[in-house]
CSV table of C-alpha atoms in Angstrom, one decimal:
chain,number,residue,atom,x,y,z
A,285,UNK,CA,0.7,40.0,-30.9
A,286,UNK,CA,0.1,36.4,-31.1
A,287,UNK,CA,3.4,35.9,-32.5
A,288,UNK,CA,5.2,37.8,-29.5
A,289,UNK,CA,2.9,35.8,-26.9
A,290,UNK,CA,4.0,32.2,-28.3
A,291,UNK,CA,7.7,33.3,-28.0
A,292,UNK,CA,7.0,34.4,-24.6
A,293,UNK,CA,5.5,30.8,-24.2
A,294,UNK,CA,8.7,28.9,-25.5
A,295,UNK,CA,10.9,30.7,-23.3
A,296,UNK,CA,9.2,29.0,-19.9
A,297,UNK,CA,10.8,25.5,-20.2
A,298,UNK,CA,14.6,27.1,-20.0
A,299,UNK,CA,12.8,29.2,-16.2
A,300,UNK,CA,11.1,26.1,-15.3
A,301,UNK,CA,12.1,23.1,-12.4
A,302,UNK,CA,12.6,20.8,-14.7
A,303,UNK,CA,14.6,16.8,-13.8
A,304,UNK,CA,14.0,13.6,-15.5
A,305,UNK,CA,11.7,11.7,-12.9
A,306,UNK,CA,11.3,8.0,-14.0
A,307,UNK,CA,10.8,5.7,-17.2
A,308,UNK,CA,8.1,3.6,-17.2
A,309,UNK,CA,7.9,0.4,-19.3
A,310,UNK,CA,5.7,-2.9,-19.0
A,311,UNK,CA,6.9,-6.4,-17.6
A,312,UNK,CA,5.6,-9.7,-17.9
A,313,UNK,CA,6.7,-11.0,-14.4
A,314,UNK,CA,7.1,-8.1,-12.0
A,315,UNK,CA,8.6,-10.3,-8.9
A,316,UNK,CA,11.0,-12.0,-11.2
A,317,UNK,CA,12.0,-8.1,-12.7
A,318,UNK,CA,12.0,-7.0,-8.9
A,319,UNK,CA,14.9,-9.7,-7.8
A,320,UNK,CA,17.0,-9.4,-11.2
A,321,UNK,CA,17.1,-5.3,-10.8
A,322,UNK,CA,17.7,-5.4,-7.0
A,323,UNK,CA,20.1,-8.7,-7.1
A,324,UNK,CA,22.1,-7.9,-10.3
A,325,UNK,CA,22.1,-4.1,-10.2
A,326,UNK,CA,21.8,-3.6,-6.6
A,327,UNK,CA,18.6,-1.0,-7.7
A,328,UNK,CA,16.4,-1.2,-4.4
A,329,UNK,CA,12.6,-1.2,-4.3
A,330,UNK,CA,11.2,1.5,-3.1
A,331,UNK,CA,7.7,1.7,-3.5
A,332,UNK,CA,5.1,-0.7,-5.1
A,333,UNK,CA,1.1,-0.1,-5.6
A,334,UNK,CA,-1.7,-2.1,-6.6
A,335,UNK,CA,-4.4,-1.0,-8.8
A,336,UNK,CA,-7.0,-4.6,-8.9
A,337,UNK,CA,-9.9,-2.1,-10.3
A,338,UNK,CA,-7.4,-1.0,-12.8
A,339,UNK,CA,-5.7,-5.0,-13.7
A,340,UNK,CA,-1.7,-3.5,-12.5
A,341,UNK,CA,0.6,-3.1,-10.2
A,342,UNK,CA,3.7,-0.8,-10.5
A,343,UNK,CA,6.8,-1.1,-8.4
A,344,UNK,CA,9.3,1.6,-8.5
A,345,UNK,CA,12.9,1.0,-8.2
A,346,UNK,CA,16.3,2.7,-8.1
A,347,UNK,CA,19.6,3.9,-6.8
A,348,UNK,CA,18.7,6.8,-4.3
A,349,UNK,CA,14.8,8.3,-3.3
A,350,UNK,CA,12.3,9.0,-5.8
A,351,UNK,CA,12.2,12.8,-4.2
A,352,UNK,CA,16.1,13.0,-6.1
A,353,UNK,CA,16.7,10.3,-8.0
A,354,UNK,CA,15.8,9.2,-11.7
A,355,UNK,CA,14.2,5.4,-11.2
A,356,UNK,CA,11.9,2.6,-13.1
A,357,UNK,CA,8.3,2.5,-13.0
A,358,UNK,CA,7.9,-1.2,-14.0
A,359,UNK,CA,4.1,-2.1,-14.5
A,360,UNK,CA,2.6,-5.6,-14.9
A,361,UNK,CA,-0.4,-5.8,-16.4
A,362,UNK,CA,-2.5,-8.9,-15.1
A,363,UNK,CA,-2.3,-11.9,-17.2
A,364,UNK,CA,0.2,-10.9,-19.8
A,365,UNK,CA,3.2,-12.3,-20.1
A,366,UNK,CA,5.3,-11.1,-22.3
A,367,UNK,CA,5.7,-7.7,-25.2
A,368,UNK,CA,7.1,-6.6,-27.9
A,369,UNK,CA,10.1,-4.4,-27.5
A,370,UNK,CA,10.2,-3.0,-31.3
A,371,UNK,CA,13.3,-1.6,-32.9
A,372,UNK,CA,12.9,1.9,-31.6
A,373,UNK,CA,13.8,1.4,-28.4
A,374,UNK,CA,17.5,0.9,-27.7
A,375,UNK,CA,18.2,0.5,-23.9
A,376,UNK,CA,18.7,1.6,-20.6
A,377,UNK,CA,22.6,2.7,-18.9
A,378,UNK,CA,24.3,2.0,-15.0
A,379,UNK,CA,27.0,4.0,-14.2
A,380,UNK,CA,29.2,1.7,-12.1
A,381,UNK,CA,32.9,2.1,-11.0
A,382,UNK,CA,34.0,-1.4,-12.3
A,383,UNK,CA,32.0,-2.5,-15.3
A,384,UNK,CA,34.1,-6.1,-15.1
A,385,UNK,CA,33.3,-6.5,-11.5
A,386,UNK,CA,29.4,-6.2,-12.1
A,387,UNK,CA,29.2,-8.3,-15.3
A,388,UNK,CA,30.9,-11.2,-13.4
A,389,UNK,CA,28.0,-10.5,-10.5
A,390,UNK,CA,25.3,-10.4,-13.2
A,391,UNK,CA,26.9,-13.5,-14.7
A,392,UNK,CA,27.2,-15.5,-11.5
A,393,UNK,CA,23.4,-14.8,-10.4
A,394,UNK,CA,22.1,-16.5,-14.2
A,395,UNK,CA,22.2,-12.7,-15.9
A,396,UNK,CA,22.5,-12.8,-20.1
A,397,UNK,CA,25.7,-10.8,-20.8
A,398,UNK,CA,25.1,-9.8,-24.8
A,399,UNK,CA,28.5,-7.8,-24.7
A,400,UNK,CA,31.6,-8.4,-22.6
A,401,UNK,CA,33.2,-5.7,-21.1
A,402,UNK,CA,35.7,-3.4,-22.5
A,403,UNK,CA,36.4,-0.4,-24.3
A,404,UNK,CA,33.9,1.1,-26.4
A,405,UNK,CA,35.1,1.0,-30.0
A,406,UNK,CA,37.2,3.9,-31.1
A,407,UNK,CA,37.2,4.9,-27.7
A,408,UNK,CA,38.4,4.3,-23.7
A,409,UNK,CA,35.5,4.2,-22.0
A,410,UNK,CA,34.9,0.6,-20.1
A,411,UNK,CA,31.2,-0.4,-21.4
A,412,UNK,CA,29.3,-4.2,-21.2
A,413,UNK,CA,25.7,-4.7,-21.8
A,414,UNK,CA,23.4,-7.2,-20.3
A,415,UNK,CA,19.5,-8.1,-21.3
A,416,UNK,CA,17.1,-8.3,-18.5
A,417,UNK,CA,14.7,-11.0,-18.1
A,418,UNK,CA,12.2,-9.4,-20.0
A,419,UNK,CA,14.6,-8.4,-23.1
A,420,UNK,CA,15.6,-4.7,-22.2
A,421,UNK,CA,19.2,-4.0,-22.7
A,422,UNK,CA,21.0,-2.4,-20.1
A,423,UNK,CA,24.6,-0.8,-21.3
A,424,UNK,CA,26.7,-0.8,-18.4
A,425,UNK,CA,29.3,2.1,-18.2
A,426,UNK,CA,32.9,2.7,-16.2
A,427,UNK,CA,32.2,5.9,-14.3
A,428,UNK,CA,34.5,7.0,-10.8
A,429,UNK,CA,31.7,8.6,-8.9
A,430,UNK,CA,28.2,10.0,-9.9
A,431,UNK,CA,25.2,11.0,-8.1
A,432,UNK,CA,22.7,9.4,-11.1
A,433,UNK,CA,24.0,5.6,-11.7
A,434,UNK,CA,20.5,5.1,-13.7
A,435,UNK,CA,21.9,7.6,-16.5
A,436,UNK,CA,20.6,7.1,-19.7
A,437,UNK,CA,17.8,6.3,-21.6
A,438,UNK,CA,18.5,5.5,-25.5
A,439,UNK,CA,15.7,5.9,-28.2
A,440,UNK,CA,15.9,6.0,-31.6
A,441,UNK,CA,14.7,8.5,-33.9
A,442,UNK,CA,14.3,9.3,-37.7
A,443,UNK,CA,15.4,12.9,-38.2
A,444,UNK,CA,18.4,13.5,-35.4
A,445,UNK,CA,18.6,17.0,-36.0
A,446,UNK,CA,14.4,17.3,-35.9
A,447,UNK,CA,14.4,15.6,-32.8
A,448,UNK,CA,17.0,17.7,-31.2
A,449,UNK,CA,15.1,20.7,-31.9
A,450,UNK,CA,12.0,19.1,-30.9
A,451,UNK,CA,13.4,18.3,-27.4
A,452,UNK,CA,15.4,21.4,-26.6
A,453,UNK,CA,12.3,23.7,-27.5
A,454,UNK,CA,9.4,21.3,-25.8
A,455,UNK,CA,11.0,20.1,-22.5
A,456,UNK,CA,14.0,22.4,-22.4
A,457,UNK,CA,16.6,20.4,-22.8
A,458,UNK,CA,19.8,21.0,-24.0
A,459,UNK,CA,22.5,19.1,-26.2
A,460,UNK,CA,25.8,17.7,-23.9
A,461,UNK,CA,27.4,15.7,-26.4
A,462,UNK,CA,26.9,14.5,-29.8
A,463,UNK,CA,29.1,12.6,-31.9
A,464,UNK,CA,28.6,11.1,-35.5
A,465,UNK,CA,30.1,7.9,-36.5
A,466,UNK,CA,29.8,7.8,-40.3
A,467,UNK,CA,32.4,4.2,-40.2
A,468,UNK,CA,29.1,3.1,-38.1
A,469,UNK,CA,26.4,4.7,-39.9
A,470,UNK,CA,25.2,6.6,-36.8
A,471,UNK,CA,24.9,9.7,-35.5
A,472,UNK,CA,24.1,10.2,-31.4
A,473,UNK,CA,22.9,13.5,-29.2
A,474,UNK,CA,22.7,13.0,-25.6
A,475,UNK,CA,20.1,15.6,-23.8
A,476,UNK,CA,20.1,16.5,-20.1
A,477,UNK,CA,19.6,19.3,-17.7
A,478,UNK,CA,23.1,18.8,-16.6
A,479,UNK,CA,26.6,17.5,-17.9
A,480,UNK,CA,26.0,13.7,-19.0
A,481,UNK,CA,28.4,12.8,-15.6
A,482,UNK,CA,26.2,14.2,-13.1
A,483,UNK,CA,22.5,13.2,-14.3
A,484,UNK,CA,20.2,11.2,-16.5
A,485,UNK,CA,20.5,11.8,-20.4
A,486,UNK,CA,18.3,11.2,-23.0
A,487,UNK,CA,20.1,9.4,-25.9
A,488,UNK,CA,19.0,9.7,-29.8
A,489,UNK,CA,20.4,8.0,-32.2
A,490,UNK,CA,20.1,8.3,-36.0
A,491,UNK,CA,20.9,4.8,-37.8
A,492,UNK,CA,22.3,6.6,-41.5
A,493,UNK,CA,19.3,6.3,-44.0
A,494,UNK,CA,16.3,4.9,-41.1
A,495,UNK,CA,13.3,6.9,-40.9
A,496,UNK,CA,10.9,4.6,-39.1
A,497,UNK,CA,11.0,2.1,-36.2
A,498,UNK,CA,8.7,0.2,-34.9
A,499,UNK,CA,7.9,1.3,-31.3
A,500,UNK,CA,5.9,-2.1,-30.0
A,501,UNK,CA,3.9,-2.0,-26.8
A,502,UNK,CA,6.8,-2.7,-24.1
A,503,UNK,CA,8.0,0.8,-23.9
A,504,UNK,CA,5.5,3.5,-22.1
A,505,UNK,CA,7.0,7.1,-21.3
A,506,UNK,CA,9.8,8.8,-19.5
A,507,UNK,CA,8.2,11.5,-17.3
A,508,UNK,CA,9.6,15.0,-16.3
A,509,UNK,CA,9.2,17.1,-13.5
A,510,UNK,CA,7.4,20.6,-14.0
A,511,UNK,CA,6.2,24.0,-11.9
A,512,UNK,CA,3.0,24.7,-14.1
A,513,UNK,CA,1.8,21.7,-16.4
A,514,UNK,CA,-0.8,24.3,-17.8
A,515,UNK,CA,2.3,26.4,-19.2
A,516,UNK,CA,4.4,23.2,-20.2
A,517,UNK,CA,1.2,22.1,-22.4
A,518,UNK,CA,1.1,25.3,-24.3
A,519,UNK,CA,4.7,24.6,-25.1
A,520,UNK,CA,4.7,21.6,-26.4
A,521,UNK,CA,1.2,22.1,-27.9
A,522,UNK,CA,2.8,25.0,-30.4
A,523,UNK,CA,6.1,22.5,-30.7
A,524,UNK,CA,4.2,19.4,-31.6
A,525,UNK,CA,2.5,21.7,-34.1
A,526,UNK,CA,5.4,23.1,-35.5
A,527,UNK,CA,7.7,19.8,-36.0
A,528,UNK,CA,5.3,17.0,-35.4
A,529,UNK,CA,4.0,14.4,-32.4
A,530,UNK,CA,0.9,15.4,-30.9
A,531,UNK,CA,-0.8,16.2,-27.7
A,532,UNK,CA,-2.6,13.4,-25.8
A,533,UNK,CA,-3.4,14.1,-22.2
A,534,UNK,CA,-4.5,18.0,-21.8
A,535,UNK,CA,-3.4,19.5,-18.6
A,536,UNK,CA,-5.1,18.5,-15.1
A,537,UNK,CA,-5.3,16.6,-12.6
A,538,UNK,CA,-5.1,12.3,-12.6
A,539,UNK,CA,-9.1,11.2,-11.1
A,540,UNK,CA,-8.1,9.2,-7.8
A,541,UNK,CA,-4.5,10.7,-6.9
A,542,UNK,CA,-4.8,14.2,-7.6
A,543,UNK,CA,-1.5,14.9,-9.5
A,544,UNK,CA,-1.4,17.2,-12.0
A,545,UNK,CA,0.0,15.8,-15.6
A,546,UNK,CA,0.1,16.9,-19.5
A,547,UNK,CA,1.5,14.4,-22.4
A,548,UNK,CA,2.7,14.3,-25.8
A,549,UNK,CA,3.9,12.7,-28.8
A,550,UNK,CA,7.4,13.6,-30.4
A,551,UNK,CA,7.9,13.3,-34.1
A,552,UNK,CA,8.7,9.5,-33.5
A,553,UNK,CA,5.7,8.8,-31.2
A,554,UNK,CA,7.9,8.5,-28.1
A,555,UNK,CA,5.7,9.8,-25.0
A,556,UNK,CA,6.8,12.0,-22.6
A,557,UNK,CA,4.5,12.4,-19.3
A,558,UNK,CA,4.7,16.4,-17.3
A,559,UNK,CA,4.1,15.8,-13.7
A,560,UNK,CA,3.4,18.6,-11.3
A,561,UNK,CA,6.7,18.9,-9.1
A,562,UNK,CA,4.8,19.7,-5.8
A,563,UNK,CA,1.7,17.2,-6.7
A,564,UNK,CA,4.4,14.4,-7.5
A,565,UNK,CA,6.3,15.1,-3.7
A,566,UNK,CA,2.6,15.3,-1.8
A,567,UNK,CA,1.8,12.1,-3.7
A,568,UNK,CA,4.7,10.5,-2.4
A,569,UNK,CA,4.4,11.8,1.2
A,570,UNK,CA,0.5,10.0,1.1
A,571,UNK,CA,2.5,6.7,-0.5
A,572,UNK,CA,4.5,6.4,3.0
């Protein structure tokens, strides 16, 4: 019985509302982050809030509204400067229609262009990257039209095919392209809710023979949108147990805004925040 009631469980993330909602990652200035993002990427602000009882402020910032668009959740922390990226994290993709035309933008306005723009080896695809002010890499890819320019997120992870499993059972994702590039030593899975054109992904990559990265204290969560955090939390409660991470926020509602949230650990000890879909909209009609 108990058996036949968890694989009822693990079939609710495939009927569920599910769209990747923001990343959220720490900053040492936020104004100087602000004016590179909006300036060089031509993100726009869209909301900011101050918590002084809490020491932060968040400013949220992206392509289109928060109600359909993926975006950045950038906090400061008051008083610290600067973090530690790690090794695990890789970077963040733009989808733009002329890759050379922004990396001379991003050059002429003081931006740090760590590749130059062209095609991806073994491949056509026009890509640059550029590093923010703050040391997050941004790859920069050639794509026509799209209705998600902020489209990927890129982590790495020790156990490709663990993590694959872990994400498509947990959050209901599903694989849209993988490739392996044993002349690289790599291996890559890109996860989405969609085709990789049309919306966010969530890049893993497996470095040939690297089990472990170091995760340092830059990097916070990606959060995902959800119809029942209580039902999401049994999911990835009977996942984490099955192929490793860990619960850390049971289901409920945040004290002071009301929204309802669950989060866990994968494998790697990458976060991943729930957040109630009909909270999250309500929360950002009070915001206005």
């Amino acid at each position: 019985m108990a058996e036949a009631a968890n694989l009822e469980i693990l079939e609710w993330p495939k009927k569920d509302n599910r769209r990747f909602l923001h990343v959220v990652y720490r900053v040492g200035d936020l104004d100087r982050t602000i004016k590179f993002y909006t300036e060089c990427f031509g993100m726009k602000l869209l909301r900011k809030r101050d918590i002084p009882e809490e020491k932060y402020t968040n400013a949220f910032l992206g392509f289109g509204p928060e109600q359909t668009n993926f975006v950045v959740e950038l906090t400061y922390n008051y008083g610290v400067p600067s973090y530690d990226i790690g090794t695990g994290f890789g970077h963040f993709a733009i989808a733009t229609p002329d890759v050379y035309k922004l990396v001379e933008e991003i050059r002429a306005k003081g931006g740090n262009v760590t590749r130059e723009p062209g095609p991806v080896k073994g491949g056509s695809t026009v890509i640059a990257f550029v590093k923010d002010p703050d040391g997050y890499i941004f790859e920069l890819i050639q794509r026509e039209n799209t209705p998600e320019p902020l489209c990927q997120v890129m982590l790495r992870v020790g156990d490709l095919e663990r993590s694959i499993k872990f994400y498509e059972k947990a959050l209901g994702l599903r694989v849209v392209k993988k490739v392996d590039r044993p002349e690289y030593k790599y291996s890559i899975a890109m996860l989405g809710y969609a085709e990789e054109e049309k919306t966010t992904v969530l890049e893993l990559t497996y470095n040939y023979g690297v089990t472990e990265y170091t995760r340092g204290n830059a990097f916070a969560q990606l959060a995902i949108t959800t119809d029942d955090v209580y039902k999401s939390a049994e999911v990835a409660d009977l996942v984490t147990k099955e192929l490793g991470g860990k619960m850390i926020r049971p289901p409920g509602p945040v004290p002071g805004i009301n929204t309802k949230v669950t989060s866990f650990l994968d494998p790697d000890g990458w976060k991943t925040v729930l957040v109630d879909n009909e909270d999250f909209l309500r929360e950002l009609d009070n915001a206005e």
